[in-house]
C-alpha positions as CSV (number, residue, x, y, z in Angstrom):
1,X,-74.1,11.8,54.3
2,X,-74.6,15.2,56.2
3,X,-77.7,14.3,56.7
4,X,-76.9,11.0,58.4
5,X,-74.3,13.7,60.5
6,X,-77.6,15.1,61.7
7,X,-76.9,18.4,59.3
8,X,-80.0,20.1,58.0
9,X,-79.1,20.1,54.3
10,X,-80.5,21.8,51.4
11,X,-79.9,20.8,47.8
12,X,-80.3,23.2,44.7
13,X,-79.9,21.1,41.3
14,X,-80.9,22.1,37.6
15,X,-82.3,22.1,35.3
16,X,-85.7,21.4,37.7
17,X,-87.4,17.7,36.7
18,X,-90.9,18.6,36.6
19,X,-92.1,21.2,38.9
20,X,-89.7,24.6,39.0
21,X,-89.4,23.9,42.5
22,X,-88.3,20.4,42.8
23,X,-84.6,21.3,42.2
24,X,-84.8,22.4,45.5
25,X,-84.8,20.1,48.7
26,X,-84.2,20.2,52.1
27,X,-83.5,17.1,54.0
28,X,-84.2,15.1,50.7
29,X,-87.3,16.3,50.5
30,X,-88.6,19.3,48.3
31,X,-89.6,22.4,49.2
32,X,-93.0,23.3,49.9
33,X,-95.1,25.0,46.4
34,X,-96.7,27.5,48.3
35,X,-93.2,29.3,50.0
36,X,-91.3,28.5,46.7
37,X,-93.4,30.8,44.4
38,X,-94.0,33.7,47.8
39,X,-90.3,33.6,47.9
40,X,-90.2,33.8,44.0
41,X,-92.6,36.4,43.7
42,X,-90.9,38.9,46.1
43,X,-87.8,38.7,43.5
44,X,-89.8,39.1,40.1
45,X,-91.8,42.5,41.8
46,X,-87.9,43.8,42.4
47,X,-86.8,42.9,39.3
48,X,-89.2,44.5,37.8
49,X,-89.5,47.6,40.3
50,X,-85.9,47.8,40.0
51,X,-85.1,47.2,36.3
52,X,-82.7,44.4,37.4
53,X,-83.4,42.6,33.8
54,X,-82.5,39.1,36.1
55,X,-82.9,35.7,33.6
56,X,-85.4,33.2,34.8
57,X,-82.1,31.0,36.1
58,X,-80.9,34.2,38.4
59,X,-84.5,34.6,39.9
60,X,-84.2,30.5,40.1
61,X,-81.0,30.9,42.2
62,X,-81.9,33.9,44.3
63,X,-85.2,32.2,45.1
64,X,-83.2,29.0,46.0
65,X,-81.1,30.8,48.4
66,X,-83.6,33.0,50.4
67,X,-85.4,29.5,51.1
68,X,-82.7,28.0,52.4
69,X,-81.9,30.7,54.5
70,X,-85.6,31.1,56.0
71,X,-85.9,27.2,56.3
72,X,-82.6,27.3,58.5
73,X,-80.8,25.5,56.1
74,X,-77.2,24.8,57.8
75,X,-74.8,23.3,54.6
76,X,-76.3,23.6,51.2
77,X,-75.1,21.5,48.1
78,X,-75.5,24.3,45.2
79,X,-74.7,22.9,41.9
80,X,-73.7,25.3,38.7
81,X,-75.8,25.7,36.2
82,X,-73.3,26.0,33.6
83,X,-69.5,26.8,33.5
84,X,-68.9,28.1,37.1
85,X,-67.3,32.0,36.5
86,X,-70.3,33.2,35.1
87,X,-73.1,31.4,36.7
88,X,-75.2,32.7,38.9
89,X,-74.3,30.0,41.6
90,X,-70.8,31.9,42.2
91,X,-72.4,34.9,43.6
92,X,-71.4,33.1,46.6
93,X,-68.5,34.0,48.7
94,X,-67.2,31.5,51.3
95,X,-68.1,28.0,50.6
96,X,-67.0,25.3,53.2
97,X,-65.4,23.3,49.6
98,X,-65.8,23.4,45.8
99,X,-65.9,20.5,43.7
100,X,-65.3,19.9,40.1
101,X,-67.1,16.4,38.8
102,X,-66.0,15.3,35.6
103,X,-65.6,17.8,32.6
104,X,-67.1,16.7,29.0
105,X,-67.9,18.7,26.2
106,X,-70.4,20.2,26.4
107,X,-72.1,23.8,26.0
108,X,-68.9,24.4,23.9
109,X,-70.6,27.7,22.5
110,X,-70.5,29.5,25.7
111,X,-68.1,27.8,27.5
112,X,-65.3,27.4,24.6
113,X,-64.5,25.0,22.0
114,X,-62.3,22.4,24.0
115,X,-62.1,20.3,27.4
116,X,-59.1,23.0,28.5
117,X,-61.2,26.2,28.1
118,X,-64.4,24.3,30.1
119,X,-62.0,23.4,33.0
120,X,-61.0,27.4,32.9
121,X,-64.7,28.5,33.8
122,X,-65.6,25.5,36.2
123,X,-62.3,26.3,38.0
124,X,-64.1,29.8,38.4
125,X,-66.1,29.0,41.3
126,X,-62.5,28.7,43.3
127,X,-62.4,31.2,46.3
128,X,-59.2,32.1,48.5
129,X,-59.1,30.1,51.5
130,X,-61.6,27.3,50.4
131,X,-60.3,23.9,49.2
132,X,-61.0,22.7,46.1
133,X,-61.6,18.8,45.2
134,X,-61.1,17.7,41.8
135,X,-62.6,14.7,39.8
136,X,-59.4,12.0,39.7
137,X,-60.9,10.6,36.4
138,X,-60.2,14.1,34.8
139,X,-57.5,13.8,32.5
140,X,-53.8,15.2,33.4
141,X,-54.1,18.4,31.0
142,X,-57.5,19.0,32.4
143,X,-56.2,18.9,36.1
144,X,-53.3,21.1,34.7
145,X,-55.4,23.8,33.4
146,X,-57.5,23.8,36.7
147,X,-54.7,24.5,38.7
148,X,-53.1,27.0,36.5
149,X,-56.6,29.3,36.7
150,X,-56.5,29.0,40.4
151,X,-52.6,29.2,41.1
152,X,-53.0,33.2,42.1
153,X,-55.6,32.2,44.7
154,X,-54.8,30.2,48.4
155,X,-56.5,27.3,46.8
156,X,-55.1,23.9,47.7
157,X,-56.6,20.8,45.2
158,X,-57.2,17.5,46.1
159,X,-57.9,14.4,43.7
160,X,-60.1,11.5,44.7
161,X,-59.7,8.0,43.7
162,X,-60.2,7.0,40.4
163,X,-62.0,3.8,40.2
164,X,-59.6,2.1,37.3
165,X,-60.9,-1.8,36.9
166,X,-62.6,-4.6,39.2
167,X,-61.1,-6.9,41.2
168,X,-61.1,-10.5,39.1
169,X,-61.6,-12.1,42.3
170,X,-64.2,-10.2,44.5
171,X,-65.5,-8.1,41.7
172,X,-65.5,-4.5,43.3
173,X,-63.9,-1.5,41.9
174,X,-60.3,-1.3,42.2
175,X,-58.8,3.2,42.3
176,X,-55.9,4.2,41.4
177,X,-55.7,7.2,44.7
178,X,-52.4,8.6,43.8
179,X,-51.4,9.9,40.2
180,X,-47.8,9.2,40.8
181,X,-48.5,4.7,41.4
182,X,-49.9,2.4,39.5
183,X,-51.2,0.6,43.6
184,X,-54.5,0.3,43.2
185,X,-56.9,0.4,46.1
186,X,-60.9,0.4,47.7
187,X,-61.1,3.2,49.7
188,X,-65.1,1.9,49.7
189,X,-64.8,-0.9,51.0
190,X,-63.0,-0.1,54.4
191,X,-65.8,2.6,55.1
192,X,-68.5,-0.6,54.7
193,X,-69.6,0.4,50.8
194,X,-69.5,-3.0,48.6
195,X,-68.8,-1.5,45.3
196,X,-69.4,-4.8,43.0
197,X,-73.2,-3.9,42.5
198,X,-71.8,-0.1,41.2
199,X,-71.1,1.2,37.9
200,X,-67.8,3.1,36.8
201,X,-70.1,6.5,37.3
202,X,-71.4,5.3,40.7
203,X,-68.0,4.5,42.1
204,X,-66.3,7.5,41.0
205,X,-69.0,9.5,42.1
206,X,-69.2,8.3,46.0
207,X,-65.1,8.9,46.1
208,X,-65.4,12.2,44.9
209,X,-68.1,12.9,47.5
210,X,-66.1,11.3,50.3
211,X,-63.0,13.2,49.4
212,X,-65.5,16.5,49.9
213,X,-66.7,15.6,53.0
214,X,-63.1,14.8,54.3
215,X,-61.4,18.1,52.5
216,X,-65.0,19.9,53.9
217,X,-64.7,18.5,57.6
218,X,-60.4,18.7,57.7
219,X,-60.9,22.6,56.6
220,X,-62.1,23.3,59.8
221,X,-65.0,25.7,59.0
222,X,-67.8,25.7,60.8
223,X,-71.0,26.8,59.9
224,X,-72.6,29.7,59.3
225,X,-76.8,30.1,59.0
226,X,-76.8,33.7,58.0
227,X,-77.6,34.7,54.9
228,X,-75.8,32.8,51.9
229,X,-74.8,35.9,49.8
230,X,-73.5,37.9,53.0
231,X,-69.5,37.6,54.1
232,X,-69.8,36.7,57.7
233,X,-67.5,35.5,59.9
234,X,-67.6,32.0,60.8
235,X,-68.1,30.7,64.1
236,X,-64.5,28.9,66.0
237,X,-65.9,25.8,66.3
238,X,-65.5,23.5,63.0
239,X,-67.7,20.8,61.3
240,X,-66.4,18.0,63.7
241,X,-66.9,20.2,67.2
242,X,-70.6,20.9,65.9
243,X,-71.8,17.8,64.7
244,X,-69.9,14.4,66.4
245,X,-71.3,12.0,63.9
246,X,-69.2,13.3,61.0
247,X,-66.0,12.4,63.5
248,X,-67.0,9.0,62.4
249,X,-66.9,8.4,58.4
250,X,-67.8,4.4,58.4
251,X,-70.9,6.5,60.2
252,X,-71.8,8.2,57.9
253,X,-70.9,7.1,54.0
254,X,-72.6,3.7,54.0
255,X,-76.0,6.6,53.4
256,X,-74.9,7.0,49.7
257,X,-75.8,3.6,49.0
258,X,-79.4,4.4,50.2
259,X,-82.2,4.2,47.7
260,X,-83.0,7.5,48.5
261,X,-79.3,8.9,47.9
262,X,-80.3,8.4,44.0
263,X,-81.3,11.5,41.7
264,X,-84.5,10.5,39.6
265,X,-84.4,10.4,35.8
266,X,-80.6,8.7,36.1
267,X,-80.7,5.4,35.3
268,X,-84.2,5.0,37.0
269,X,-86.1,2.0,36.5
270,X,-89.8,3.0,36.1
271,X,-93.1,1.1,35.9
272,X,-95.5,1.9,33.1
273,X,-97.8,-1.3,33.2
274,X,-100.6,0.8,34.7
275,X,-100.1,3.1,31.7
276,X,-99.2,0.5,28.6
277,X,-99.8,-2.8,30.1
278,X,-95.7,-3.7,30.1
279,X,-95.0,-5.4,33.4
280,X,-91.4,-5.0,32.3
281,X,-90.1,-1.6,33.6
282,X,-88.2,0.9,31.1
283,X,-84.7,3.1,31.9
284,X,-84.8,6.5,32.5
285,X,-81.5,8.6,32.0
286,X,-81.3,11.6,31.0
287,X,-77.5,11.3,29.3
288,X,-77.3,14.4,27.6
289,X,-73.7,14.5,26.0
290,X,-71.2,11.4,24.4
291,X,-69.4,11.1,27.9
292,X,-72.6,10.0,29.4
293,X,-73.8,8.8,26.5
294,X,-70.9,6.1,26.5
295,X,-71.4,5.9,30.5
296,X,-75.1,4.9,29.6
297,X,-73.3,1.9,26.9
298,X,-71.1,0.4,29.6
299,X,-73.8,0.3,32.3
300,X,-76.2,-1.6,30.1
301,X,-73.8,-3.5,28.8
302,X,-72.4,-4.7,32.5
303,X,-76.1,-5.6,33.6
304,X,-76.8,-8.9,34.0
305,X,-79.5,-9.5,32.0
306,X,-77.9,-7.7,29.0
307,X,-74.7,-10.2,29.6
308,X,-77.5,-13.3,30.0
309,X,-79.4,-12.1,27.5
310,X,-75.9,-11.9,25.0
311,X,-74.5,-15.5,26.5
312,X,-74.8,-17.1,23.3
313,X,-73.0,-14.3,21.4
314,X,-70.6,-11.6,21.7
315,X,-72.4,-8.6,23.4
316,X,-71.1,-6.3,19.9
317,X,-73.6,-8.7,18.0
318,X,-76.5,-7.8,20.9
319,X,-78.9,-10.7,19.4
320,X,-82.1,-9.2,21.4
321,X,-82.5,-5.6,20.0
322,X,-83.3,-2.5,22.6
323,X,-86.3,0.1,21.8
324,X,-85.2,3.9,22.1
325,X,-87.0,7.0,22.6
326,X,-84.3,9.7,21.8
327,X,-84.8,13.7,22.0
328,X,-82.0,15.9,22.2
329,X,-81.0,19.5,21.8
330,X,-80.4,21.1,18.6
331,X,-76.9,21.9,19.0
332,X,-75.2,20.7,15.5
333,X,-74.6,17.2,14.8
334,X,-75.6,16.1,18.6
335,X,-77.8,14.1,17.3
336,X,-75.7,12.1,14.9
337,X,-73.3,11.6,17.6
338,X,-75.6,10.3,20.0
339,X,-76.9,7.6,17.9
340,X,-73.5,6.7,16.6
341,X,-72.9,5.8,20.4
342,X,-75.7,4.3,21.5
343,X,-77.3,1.7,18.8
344,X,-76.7,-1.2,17.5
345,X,-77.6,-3.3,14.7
346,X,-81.6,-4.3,15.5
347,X,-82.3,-1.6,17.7
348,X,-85.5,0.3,17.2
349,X,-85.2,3.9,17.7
350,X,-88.3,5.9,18.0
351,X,-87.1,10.0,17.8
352,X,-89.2,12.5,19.9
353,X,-88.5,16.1,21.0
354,X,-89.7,17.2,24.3
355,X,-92.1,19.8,25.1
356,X,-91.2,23.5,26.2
357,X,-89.1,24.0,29.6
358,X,-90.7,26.4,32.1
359,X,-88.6,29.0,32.9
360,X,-85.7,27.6,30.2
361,X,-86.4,29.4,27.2
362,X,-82.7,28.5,25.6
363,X,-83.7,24.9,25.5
364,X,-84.6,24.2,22.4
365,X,-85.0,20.7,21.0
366,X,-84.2,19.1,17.7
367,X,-87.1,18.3,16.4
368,X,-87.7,14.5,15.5
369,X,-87.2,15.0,12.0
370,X,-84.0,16.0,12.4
371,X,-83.2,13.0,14.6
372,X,-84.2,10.7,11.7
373,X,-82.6,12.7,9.2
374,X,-78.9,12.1,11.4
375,X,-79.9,8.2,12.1
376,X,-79.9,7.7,8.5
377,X,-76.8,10.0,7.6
378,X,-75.0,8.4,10.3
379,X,-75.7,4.8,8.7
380,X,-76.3,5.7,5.2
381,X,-73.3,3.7,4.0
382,X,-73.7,0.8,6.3
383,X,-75.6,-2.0,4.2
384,X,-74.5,-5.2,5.9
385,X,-75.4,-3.6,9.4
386,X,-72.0,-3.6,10.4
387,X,-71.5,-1.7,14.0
388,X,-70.7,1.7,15.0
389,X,-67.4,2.3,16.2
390,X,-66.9,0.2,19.9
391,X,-67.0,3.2,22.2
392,X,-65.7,2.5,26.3
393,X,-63.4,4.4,28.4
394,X,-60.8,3.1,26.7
395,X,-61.1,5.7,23.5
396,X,-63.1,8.0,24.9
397,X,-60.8,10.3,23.6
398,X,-61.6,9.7,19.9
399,X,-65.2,10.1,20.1
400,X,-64.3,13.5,21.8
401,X,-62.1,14.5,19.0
402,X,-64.8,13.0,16.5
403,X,-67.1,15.6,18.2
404,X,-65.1,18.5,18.2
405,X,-63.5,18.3,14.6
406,X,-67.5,17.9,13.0
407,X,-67.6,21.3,11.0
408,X,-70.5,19.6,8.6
409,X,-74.0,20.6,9.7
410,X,-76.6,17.6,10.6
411,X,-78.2,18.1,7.1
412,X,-75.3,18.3,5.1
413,X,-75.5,16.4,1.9
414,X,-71.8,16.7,1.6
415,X,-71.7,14.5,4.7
416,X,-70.7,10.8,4.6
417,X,-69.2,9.8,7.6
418,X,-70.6,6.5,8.9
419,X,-69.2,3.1,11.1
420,X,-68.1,1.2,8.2
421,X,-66.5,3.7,6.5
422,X,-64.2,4.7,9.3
423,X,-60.6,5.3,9.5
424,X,-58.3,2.5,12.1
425,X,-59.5,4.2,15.3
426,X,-62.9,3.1,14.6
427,X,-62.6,-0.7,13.8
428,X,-65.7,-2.4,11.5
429,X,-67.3,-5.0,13.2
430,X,-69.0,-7.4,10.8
431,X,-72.6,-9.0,12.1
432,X,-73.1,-13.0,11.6
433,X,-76.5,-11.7,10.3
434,X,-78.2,-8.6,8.6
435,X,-79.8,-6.3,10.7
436,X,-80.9,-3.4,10.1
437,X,-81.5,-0.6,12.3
438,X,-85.1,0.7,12.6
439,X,-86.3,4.3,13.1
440,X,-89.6,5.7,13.8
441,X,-90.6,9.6,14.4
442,X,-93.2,10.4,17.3
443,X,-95.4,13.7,17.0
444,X,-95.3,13.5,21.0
445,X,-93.6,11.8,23.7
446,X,-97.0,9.9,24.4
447,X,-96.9,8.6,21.5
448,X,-93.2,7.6,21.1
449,X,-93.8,6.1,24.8
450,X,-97.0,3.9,23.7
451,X,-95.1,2.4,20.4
452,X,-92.3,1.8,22.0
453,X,-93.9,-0.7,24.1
454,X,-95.9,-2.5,21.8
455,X,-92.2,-2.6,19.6
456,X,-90.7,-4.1,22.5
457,X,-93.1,-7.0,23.1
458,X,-93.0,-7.4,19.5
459,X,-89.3,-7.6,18.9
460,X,-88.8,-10.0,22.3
461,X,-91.5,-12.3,20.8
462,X,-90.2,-12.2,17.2
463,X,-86.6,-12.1,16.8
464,X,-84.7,-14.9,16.4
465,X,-80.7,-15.6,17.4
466,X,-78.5,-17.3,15.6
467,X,-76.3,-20.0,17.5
468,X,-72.7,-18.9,16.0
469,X,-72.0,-22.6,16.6
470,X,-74.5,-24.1,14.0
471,X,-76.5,-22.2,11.0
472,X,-79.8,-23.4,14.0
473,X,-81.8,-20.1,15.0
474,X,-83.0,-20.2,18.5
475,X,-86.0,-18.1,19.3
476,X,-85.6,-16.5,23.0
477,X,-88.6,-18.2,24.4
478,X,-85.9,-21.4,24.7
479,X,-83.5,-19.6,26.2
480,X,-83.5,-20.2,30.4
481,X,-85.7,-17.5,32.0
482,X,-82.7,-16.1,33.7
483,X,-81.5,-14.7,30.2
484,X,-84.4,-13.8,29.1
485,X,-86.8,-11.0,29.3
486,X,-90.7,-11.0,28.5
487,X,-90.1,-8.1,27.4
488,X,-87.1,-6.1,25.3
489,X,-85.3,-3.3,27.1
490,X,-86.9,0.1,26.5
491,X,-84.4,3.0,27.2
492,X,-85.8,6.6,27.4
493,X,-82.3,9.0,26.6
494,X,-80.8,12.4,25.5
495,X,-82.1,14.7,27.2
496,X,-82.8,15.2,31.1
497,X,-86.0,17.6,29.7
498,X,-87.6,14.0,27.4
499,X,-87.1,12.2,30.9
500,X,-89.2,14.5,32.5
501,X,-91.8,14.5,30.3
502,X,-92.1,10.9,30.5
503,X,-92.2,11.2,33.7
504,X,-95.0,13.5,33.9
505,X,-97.0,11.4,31.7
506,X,-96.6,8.4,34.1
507,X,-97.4,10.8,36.9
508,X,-100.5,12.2,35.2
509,X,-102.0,8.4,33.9
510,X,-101.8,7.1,37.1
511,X,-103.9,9.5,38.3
512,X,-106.4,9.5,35.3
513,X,-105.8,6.8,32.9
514,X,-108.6,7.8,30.8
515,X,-106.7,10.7,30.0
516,X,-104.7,8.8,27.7
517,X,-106.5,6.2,26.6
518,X,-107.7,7.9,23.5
519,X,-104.6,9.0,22.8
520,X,-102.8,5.7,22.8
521,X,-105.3,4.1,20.8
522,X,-105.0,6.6,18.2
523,X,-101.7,5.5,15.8
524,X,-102.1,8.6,14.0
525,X,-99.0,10.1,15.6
526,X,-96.4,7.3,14.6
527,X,-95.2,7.6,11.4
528,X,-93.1,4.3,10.4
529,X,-89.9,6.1,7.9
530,X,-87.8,3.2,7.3
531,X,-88.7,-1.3,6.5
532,X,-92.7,-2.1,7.5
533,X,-94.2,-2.0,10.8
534,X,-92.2,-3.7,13.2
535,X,-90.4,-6.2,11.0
536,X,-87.0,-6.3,12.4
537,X,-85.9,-10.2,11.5
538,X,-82.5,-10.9,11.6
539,X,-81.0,-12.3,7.9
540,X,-78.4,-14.5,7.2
């Protein structure tokens, strides 16, 4: 959108994709290699000349910052690295808005045990003076807690929309834009954004970046080119004075529907036929906790080819099975948890762990024995492959508090929690069918990424459904071709780190297949742990 204003905007996002460097953009596009690591190297002599004893993240940030300001950067979009008090983002001190997205557990070792302690260090990046916009889909403690960190402070918080359910007669998301009435709303749709084609996350997302821009523009700040980390005074004239277009917000907003307004490794469709032969593309999202880890759950199942492909059964009994490549961190019993969420009942799982981070020495991976080690203790009582609990918005509370109250480690023998064992609040849902799930470890990524594919074209040409109607099985090839893929789905989850090195291999086979074609032919690095290879039928 500031862009569109005619703003010369800079970007600084972590953790980086690929490249150190490509968390930071200007304009969309990212910063040149060559002034990245001059800029970079000026700050690691002084911190060692100095003795500064800066992390790699500080040097990250600082670096960030001096290339804005040498590229002329006039608004930069800064996102936290973790918390907000303590991150090295906050060093600065007169921000035209804060923002607070939606607050999960997450990092709950450094950032405290529960979602009231997280909002206490997000609300730490509030500054006297600057308005503040908060997430509406926040719950009311959460908001709460926000506003009592911040109540010594001139801080005045707003609340965007909350997109709450979709219209049963044009289909687009329907927010709730005042926490005192139930009147629902589109505050998209008079600015020209259709929201039907949007997930929950989407919509949510674009009203909390409108509300910014608004809060941002209404402030009246203007802007100020000097130095980030300096206190300067701003100039008279505000936002609006200096750039006309942002007078205008049906101008302006349509731009976040843009192709190009979308952050790689979220929900990204990529092509890997040049690399595996799949013509089908696979998912990319790099969901990394359960709230997006249910997020990811609601968005497949609202795609149309997931609800064409479940016509002819409920989509809880999900007759064509998805292929996973799961890594995580190592944090306990993430793993578990993620799994729990995520498959269902003929899924194939293939468990990876992704390679070391550049310049992220704290993330550490589980490694993919421990992945297959918390598949099976999550299901080790479920012999009829009955479901995992149904996780939505609706109890997304419950799979929090399952999260928090888990004191066993991953390992534990002592452990025997599993989806058909369950107390009320997670309801057993009994399959028409056996169907077990299926898990695989990968020594590498490649690897995981090569069988993944051929398990895919196997499962879509081998599974049968059964017709809830009639004891008749009806193999997909009769279904219409509109609900039915050549292909099974291939998702590629847990960790924004496992998306990128996926992505990197892509990257690298396109440019030298050969590079991997030994290593793709070589099965060596599979190892199948649970039924034989590839034999997924469904049983009566």
């Amino acid at each position: 959108m500031l862009r569109v204003g005619g703003v010369r905007t800079g970007r600084f996002l972590s953790p980086h994709l690929i490249n150190r460097w490509d968390g930071i953009t200007i304009n969309n596009k990212t910063v040149d290699e060559a002034l990245f690591r001059d800029v970079e190297k000026s700050f690691l002599e002084q911190n060692k000349k100095l003795d500064i004893r800066a992390t790699p993240f500080e040097i990250l940030t600082a670096t960030a910052f001096q290339v804005f300001a040498k590229e002329k950067v006039q608004i930069a979009i800064i996102e936290c690295g973790m918390g907000g008090l303590l991150d090295a983002t906050n060093v600065l001190q007169d921000p035209l808005c804060t923002v607070i997205t939606h607050i999960a557990l997450d990092h709950v070792k450094i950032l405290g045990p529960d979602i009231g302690s997280i909002a206490k260090q997000k609300a730490g990046i509030a500054k006297s003076g600057c308005p503040m916009v908060v997430a509406g889909d926040n719950t009311e403690s959460c908001i709460h807690s926000i506003g009592q960190t911040v109540s010594e402070l001139d801080v005045k918080i707003e609340v965007s929309p909350t997109p709450v359910s979709r219209s049963q007669t044009s289909g687009r998301w329907e927010f709730k834009t005042n926490s005192h009435s139930n009147e629902l709303s589109d505050p998209l749709i008079d600015l020209g954004i259709d929201s039907k084609s949007l997930s929950r996350t989407e919509a949510e997302n674009m009203a909390l970046a409108l509300r910014a821009m608004e809060v941002a523009i209404s402030s009246g700040k203007g802007v100020n080119i000097k130095p980030l980390m300096q206190m300067q005074s701003r100039p008279e004239k505000g936002l609006a004075q200096e750039f006309p277009k942002l007078n205008n917000p049906r101008e302006y907003a349509p731009a976040m529907s843009k192709s190009d307004a979308r952050l790689p490794a979220r929900y990204q469709s990529v092509s890997v036929e040049h690399l595996t032969g799949r013509k089908a593309p696979i998912i990319i999202d790099g969901a990394h906790n359960e709230n997006s880890w249910i997020e990811l759950r609601d968005r497949i199942e609202a795609e149309d080819w997931y609800k064409g492909l479940t016509q002819i059964a409920t989509p809880e009994k999900n007759p064509i099975p998805i292929t996973w490549i799961m890594a995580t961190g190592a944090e306990k019993g993430k793993a578990r948890r993620m799994i729990r969420v995520l498959t269902r009942p003929g899924d194939h799982v293939f468990a990876t762990q992704y390679g070391p981070v550049e310049g992220m020495p704290q993330a550490i991976p589980a490694s993919a024995s421990k992945i297959e080690k918390s598949f099976k203790r999550a299901y080790e009582n479920d012999k009829r492959g009955c479901f995992p609990p149904s996780y939505s918005q609706d109890n997304m509370n419950e799979v929090r508090q399952d999260s928090s109250s888990s004191s066993e480690s991953e390992g534990s023998s002592s452990e025997t929690t599993s989806p058909s064992s369950n107390s009320a609040s997670s309801p057993k849902h009994e399959a028409p069918f056996r169907r077990r799930r299926v898990i695989n470890t990968a020594k590498d990524v490649a690897k995981a990424l090569w069988q993944a594919c051929k398990t895919a074209s196997y499962l879509a040409g081998a599974s049968e459904v059964l017709d809830e109607g009639s004891s008749q099985r009806i193999s997909p090839q009769s279904l219409q071709p509109s609900t039915f893929l050549e292909e099974s789905p291939i998702i590629v989850t847990g960790s924004l780190y496992l998306c990128a090195d996926v992505l990197r291999i892509i990257e690298q086979a396109r440019d030298d297949p050969s590079t991997f074609s030994q290593l793709f032919n070589d099965e060596s690095g599979v190892e199948e742990t649970d039924l034989e290879r590839h034999k997924c039928r469904q049983r009566t």
